[in-house]
Coordinates of C-alpha atoms and ligand atoms in Angstrom, one line a residue:
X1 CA 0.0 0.0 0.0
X2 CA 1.5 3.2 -1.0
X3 CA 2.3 5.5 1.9
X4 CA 0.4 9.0 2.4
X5 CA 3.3 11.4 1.0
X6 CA 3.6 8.8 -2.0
X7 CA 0.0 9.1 -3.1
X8 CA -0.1 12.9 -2.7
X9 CA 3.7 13.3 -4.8
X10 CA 4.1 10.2 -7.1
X11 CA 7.9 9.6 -7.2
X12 CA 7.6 9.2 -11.2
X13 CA 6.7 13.0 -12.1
X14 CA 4.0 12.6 -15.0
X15 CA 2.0 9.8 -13.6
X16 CA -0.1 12.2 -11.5
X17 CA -3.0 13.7 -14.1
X18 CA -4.6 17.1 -12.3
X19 CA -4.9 20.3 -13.2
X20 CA -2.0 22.7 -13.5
X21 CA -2.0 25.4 -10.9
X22 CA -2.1 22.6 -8.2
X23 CA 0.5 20.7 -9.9
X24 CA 3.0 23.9 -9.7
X25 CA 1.7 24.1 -6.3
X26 CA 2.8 20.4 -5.2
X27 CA 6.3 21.2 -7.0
X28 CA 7.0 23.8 -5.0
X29 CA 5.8 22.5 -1.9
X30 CA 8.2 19.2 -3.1
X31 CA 10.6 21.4 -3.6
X32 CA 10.6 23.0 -0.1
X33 CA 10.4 19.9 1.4
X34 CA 13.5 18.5 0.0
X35 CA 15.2 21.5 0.8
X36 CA 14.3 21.9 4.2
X37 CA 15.0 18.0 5.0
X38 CA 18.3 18.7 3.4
X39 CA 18.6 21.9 5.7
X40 CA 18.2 19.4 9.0
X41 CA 20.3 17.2 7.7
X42 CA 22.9 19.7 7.4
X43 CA 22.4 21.0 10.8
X44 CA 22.9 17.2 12.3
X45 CA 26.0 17.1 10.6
X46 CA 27.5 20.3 11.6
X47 CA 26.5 19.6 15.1
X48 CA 28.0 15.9 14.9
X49 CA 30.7 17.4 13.7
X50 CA 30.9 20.0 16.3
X51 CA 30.6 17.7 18.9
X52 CA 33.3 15.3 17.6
X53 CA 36.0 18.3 17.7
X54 CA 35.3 20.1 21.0
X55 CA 35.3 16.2 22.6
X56 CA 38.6 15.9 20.8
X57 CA 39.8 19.1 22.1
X58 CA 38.9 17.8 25.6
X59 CA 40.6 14.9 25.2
X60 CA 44.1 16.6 23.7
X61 CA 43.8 19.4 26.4
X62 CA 42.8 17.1 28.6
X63 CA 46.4 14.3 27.7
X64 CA 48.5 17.5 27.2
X65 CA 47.4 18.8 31.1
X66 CA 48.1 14.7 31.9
X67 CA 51.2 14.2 30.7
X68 CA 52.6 18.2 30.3
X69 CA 55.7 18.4 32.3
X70 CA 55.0 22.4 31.9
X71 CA 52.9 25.2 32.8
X72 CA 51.2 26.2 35.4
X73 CA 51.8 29.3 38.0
X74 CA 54.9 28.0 40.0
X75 CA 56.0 26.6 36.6
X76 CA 56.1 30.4 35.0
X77 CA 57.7 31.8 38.5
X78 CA 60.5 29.3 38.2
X79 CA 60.5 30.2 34.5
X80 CA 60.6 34.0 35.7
X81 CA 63.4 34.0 38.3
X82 CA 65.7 31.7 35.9
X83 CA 65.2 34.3 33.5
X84 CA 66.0 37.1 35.8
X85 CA 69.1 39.2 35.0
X86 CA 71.6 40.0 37.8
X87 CA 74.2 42.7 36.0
X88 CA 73.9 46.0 34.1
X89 CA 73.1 45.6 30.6
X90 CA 72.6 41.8 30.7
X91 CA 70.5 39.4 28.5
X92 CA 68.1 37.0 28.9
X93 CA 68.5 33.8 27.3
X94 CA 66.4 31.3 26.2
X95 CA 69.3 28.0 25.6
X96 CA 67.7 25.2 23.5
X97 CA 69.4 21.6 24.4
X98 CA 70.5 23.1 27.2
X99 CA 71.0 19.7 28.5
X100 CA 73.4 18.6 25.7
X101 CA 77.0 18.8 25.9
X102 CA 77.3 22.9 24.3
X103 CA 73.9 23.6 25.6
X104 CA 75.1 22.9 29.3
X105 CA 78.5 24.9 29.2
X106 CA 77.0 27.5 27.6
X107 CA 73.9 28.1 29.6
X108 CA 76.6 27.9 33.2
X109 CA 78.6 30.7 31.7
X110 CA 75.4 33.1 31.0
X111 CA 74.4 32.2 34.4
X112 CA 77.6 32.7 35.8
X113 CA 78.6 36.4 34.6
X114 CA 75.0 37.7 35.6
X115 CA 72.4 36.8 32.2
X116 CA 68.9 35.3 33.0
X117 CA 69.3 31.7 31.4
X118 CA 66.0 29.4 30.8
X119 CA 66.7 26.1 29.5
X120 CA 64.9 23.8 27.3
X121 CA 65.5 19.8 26.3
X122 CA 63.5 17.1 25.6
X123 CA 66.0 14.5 26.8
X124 CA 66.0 12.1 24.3
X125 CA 67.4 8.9 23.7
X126 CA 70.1 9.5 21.3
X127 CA 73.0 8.7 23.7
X128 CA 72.3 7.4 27.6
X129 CA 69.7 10.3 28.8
X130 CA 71.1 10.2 32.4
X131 CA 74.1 11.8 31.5
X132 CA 72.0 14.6 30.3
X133 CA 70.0 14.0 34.0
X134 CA 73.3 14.6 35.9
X135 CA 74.0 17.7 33.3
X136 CA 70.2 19.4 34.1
X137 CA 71.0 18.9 38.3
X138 CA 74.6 20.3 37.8
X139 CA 72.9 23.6 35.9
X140 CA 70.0 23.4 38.8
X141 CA 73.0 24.0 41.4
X142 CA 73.9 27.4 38.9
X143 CA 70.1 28.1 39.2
X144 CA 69.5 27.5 35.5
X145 CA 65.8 26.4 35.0
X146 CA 65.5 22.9 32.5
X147 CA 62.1 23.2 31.1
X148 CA 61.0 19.6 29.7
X149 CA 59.8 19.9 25.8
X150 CA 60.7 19.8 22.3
X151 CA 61.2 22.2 19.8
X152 CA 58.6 21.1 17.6
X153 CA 56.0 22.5 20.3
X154 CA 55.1 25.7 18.8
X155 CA 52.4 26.0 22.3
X156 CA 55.1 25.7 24.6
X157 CA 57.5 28.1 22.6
X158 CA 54.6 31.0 22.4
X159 CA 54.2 30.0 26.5
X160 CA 58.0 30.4 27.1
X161 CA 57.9 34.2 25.1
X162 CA 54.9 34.9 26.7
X163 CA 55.9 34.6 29.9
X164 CA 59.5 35.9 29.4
X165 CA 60.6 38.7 26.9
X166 CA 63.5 36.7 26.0
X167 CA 66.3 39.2 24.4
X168 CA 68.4 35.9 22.8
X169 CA 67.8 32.5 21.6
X170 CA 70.8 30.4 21.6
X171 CA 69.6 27.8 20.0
X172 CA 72.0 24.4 20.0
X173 CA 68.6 21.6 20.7
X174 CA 69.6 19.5 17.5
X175 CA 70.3 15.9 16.3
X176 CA 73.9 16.1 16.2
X177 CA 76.1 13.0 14.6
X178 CA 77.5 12.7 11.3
X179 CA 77.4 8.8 10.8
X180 CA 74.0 8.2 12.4
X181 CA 72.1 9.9 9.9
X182 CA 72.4 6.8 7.9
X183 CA 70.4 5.2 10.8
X184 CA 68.2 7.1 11.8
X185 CA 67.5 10.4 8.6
X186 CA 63.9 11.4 10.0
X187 CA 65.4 12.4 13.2
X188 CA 67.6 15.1 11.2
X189 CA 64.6 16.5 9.7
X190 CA 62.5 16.5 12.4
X191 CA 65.4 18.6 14.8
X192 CA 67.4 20.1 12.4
X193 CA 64.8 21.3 10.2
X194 CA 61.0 21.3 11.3
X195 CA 62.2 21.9 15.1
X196 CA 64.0 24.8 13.5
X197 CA 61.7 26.4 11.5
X198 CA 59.1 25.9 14.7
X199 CA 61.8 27.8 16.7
X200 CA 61.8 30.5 14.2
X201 CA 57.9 31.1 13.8
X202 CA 57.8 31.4 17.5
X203 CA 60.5 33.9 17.8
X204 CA 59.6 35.9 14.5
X205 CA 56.3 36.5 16.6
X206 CA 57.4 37.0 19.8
X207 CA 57.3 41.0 20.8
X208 CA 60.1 41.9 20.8
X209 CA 61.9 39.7 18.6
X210 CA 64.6 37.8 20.1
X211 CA 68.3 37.8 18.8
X212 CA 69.6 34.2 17.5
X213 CA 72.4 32.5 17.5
X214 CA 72.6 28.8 16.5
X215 CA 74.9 25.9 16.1
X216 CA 76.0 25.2 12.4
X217 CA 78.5 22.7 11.5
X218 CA 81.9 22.4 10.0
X219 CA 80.4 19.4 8.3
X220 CA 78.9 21.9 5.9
X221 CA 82.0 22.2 4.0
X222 CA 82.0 18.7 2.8
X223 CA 83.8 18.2 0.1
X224 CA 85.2 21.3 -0.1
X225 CA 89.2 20.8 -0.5
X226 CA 90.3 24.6 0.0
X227 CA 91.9 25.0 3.0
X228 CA 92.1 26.1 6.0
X229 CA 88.2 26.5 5.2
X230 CA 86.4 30.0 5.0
X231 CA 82.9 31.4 5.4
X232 CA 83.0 32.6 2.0
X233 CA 84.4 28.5 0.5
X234 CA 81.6 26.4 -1.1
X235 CA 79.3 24.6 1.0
X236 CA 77.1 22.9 -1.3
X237 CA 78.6 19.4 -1.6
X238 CA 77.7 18.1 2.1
X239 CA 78.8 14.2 2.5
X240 CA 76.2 13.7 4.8
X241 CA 72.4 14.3 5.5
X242 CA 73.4 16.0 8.3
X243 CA 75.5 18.1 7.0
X244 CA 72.5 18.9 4.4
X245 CA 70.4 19.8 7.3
X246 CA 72.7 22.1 8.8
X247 CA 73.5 23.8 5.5
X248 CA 69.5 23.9 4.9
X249 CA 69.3 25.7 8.4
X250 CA 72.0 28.5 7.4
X251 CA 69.3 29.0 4.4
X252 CA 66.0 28.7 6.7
X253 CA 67.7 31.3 8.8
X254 CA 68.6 33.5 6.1
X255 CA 64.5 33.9 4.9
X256 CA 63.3 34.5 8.2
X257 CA 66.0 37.3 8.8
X258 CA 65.3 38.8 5.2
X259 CA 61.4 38.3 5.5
X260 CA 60.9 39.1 9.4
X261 CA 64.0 40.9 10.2
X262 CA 65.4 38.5 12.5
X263 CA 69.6 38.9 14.0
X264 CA 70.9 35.7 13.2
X265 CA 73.9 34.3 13.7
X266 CA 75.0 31.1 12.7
X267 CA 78.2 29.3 14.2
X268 CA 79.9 26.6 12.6
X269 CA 81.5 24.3 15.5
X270 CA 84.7 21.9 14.4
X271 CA 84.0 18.8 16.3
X272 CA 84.1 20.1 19.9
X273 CA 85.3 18.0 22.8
X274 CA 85.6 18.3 26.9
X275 CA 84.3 17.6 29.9
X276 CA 80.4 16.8 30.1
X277 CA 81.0 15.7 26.4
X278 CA 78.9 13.5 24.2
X279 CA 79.4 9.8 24.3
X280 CA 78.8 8.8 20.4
X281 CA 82.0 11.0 19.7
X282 CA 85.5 9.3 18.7
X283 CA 87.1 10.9 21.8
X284 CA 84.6 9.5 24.4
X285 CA 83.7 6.4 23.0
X286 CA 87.4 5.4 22.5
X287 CA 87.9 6.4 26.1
X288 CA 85.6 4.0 27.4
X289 CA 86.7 1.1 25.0
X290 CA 90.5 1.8 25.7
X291 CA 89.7 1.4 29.5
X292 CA 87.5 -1.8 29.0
X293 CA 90.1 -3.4 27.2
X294 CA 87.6 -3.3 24.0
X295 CA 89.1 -2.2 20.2
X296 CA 88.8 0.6 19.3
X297 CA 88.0 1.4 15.0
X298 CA 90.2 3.8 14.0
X299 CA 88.9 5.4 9.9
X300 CA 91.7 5.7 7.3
X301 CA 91.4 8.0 4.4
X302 CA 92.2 7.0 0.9
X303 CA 95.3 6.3 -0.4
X304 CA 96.4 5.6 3.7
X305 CA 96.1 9.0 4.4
X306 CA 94.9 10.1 8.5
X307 CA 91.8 11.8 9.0
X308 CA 91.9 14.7 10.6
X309 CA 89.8 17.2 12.3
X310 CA 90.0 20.2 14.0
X311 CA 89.2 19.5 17.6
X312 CA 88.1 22.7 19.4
X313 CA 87.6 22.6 23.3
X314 CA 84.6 23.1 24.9
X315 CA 85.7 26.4 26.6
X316 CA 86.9 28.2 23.5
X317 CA 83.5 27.2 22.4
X318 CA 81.4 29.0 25.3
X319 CA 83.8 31.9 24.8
X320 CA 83.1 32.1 20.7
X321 CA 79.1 31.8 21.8
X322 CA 79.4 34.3 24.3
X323 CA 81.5 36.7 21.4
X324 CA 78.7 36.3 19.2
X325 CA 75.5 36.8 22.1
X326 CA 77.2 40.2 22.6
X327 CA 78.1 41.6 19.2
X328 CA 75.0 40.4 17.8
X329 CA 72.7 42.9 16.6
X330 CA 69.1 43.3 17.6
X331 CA 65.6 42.1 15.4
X332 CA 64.4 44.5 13.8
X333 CA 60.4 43.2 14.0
X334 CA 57.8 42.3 16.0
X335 CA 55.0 40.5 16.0
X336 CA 55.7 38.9 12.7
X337 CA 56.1 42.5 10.9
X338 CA 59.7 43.6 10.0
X339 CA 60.7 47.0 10.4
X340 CA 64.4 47.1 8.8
X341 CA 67.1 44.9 8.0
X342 CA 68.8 42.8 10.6
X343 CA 72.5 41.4 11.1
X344 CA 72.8 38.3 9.0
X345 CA 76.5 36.6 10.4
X346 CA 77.9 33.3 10.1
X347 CA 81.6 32.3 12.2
X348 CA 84.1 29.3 11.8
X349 CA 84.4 28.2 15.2
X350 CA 87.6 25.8 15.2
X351 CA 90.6 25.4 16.8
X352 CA 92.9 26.1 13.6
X353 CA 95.0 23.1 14.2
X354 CA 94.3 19.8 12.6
X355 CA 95.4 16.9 14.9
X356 CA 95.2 13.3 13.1
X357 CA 93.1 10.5 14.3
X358 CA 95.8 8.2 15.0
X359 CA 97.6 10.8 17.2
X360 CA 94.2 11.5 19.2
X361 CA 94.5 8.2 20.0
X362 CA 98.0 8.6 21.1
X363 CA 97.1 11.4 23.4
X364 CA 94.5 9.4 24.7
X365 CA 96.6 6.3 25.7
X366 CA 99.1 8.4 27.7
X367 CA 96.7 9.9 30.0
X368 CA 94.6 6.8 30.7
X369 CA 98.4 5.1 30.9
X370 CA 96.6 2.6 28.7
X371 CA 97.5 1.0 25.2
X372 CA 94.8 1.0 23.0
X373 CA 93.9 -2.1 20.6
X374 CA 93.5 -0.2 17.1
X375 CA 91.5 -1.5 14.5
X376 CA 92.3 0.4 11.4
X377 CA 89.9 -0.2 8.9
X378 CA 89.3 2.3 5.4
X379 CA 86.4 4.9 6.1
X380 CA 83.5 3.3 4.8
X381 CA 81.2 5.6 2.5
X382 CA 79.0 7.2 5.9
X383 CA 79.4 10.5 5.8
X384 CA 82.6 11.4 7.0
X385 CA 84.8 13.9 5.1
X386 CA 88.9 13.4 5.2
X387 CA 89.5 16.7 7.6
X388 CA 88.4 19.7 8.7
X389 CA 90.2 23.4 9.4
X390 CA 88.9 26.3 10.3
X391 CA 90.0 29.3 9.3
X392 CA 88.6 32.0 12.3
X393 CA 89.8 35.3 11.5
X394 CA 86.4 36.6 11.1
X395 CA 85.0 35.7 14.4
X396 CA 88.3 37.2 16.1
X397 CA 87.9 40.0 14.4
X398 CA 84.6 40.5 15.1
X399 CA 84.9 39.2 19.1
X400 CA 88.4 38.6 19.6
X401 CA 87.7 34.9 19.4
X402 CA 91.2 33.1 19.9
X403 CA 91.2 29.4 20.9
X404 CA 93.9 28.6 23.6
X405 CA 93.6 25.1 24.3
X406 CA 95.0 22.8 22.1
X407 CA 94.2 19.0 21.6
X408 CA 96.7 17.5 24.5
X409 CA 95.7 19.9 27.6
X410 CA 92.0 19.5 26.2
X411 CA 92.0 16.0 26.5
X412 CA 94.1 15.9 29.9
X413 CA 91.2 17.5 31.5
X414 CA 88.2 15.8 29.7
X415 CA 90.3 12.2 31.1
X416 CA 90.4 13.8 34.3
X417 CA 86.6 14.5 34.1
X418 CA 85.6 11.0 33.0
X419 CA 87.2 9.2 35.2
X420 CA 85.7 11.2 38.1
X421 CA 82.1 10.6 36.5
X422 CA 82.7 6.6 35.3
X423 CA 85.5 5.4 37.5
X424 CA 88.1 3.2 35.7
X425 CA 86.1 0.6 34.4
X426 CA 83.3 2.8 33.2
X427 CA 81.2 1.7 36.7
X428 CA 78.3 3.9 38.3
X429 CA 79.1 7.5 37.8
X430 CA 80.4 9.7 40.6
X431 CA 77.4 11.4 42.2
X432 CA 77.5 15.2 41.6
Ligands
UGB501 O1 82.4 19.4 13.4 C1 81.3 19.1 13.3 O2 80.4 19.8 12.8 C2 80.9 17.7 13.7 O3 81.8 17.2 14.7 C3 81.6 15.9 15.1 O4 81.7 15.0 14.0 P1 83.1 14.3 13.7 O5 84.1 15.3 13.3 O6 82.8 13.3 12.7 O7 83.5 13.8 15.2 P2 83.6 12.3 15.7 O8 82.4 11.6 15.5 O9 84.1 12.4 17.1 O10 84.8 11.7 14.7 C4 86.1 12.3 14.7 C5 87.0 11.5 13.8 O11 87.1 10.2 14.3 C6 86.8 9.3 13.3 N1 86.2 8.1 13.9 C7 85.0 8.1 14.5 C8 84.5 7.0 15.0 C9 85.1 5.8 15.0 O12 84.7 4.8 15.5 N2 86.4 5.8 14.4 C10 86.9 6.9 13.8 O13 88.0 6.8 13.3 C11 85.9 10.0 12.3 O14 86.0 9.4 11.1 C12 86.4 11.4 12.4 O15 87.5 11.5 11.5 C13 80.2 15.8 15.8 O16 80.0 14.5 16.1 C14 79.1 16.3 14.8 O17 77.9 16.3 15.5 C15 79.4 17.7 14.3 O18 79.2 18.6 15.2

């Protein structure tokens, strides 16, 4: 039997015989019936759809306030008084991977000449995380503030320059490691690359603009053969994706000063060493396999030629980022508008003495009064590039940088350090 609507408006249009004003009639009446149970229809889904977001904006607010290791009001006064400046003229600082290995030495000596230092490091898992533990409690005992985050959190970046009007940005949080890249290549773009650009947005719209000065590589050099190497030498023939990350960053860095009118300065380090250090480099690892009676790979170049680098100690380093936190220029924007061109500046940060593999090793064996087992094999195709050497007059002429420690004393007092953090045989370290 047919149903009431389908005897008064025949589905098959023709079939119903009447006259024609009442058939205009029933098409419009059709007609507004269709449209307004399309019109319902609509307003279910916008409300089903409504509903769906806000409940999954209750449930992310609601895992972020779970799991969030920030905010908060005590959070923002600890932020505030770790930010506080203590002499005339002073900066505040906020010091990404300031947990790592640069990041810690660098955020001690802000602290201790008087800058407001906040850190921020998401601890991860690249080498053994409780070294960077016993590096956050060492900068607590400086009254340097660790918050816990990434990078990549562009909410907790606008919270951090909301609370603090932060005057620099050193930024060294990156995923550091030449050969590992082969492993692991998302975790260079993610860092190196989105974290970076995430790091910029946040500081092109912070009011006022931070300054920023970052951690480039020597590895951006790659292949280049002219030596000792300059700013101004090619650096578009990286060996390595990380190298290609760090030469993209000099390039991301260069928009957002043209477009936004961000100071930047980037700093190429040549493979820095020392106390605190990071366990996946030569130096250290070859420390702790010399003292567990392990062997130890030692690279050769072609044709049987040493590698080389030029190791640069940790404190000539913190002195080269301090250089560059004073001369560098201020942003010129705010709030994402620029209002004139800002300092664009890139340094060689090295040592400008190239000390051969072998002979690290050397140096190595007679301060742990231990021989090492060498295993020297041909540098497999991973990245690494035959030696590095920095040329530096730029940065001493623009800060006076002027490395004084060279490879032997360096290394005397990183040995000195590790083996009152390990022990000899690389046991429990030495509570700080
Ligand atoms: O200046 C940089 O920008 C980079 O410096 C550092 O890279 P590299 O100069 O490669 O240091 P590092 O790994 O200590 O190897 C040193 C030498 O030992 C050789 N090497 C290494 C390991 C091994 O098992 N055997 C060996 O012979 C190896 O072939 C090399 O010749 C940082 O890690 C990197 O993050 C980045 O900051």
């Amino acid at each position: 039997m047919p149903s009431l609507e389908e005897e008064l408006f025949p589905s098959t249009p023709g079939k119903f015989k009447g006259d024609r004003a009442h058939n205009m009639n029933r098409q419009v009446y059709r007609c507004f019936a269709s449209t307004s149970t399309m019109f319902l229809w609509a307003l279910f889904l916008i409300a089903l759809t409504a509903s769906y977001l806000s409940f999954q904006g209750f449930v992310d607010s609601g895992s972020r306030y779970l799991s969030a290791s920030w905010g908060g009001i005590n959070w923002e006064k600890q932020l505030r008084s770790s930010a506080q400046i203590q002499r005339h003229g002073g900066f505040s600082v906020l010091v990404t991977g300031a947990a790592g290995f640069v990041g810690s030495h660098v955020s001690i000596a802000l602290k201790r000449r008087g800058d407001g230092v906040v850190g921020l490091d998401n601890f991860n898992d690249y080498y053994d995380p409780s070294l960077k533990r016993a590096r956050k409690s060492l900068l607590e005992t400086h009254g340097v503030f660790i918050v816990e985050g990434d990078v990549n959190d562009a909410k907790l970046l606008a919270k951090l320059f909301d609370v603090v009007a932060f005057s620099h940005v050193m930024h060294l949080a990156a995923q550091a490691g030449v050969r590992y890249a082969m492993v692991n290549p998302h975790s260079y773009v993610h860092s190196n690359i989105a974290g970076l650009v995430t790091l910029l947005e946040a500081c092109k719209n912070a009011d006022p603009q931070p300054a920023i000065v970052w951690a480039s590589s020597s590895s951006v050099y790659g292949l280049n053969d002219k030596v000792p190497f300059s700013e101004a030498d090619r650096t578009d023939q990286p060996a390595s994706l990380y190298a290609a990350t760090k030469k993209a960053g000099e390039e991301i860095t260069h928009s957002y000063n043209h477009i936004y009118g961000l100071s930047i300065t980037g700093l190429r380090f040549f493979t820095v060493y020392g106390p605190w250090g990071r366990p996946d480099m030569a130096y250290f690892s070859f420390t702790r396999n010399i003292l567990q009676g392990k062997s130890i790979t030692v690279y050769r170049g072609k044709n049987r030629v040493d590698l080389a680098r030029d190791f640069t100690y940790i404190d000539d380093i913190v002195k080269g980022c301090l250089g560059s936190l004073d001369t560098a220029g201020k942003s010129t924007g705010s709030g994402g508008k620029k209002r004139g061109p800002a300092p664009y500046r890139i340094f060689n940060l090295g040592n400008t003495s190239p000390v051969t593999v072998p002979t690290l090793v050397s140096i190595l064996e007679r301060h742990l009064k231990v021989k090492a087992k060498r295993n020297i094999v041909d540098m497999p195709g991973n990245g690494d590039v035959p030696f590095t050497h920095a040329n530096i007059s730029s940065a001493r002429r623009e800060f006076g940088y002027k490395p004084t420690t060279d490879l032997q004393t360096g290394l005397k007092k990183f040995v000195k350090w590790y083996l009152s953090y390990y022990g000899y045989n690389h046991g429990k370290p030495v509570n700080y």
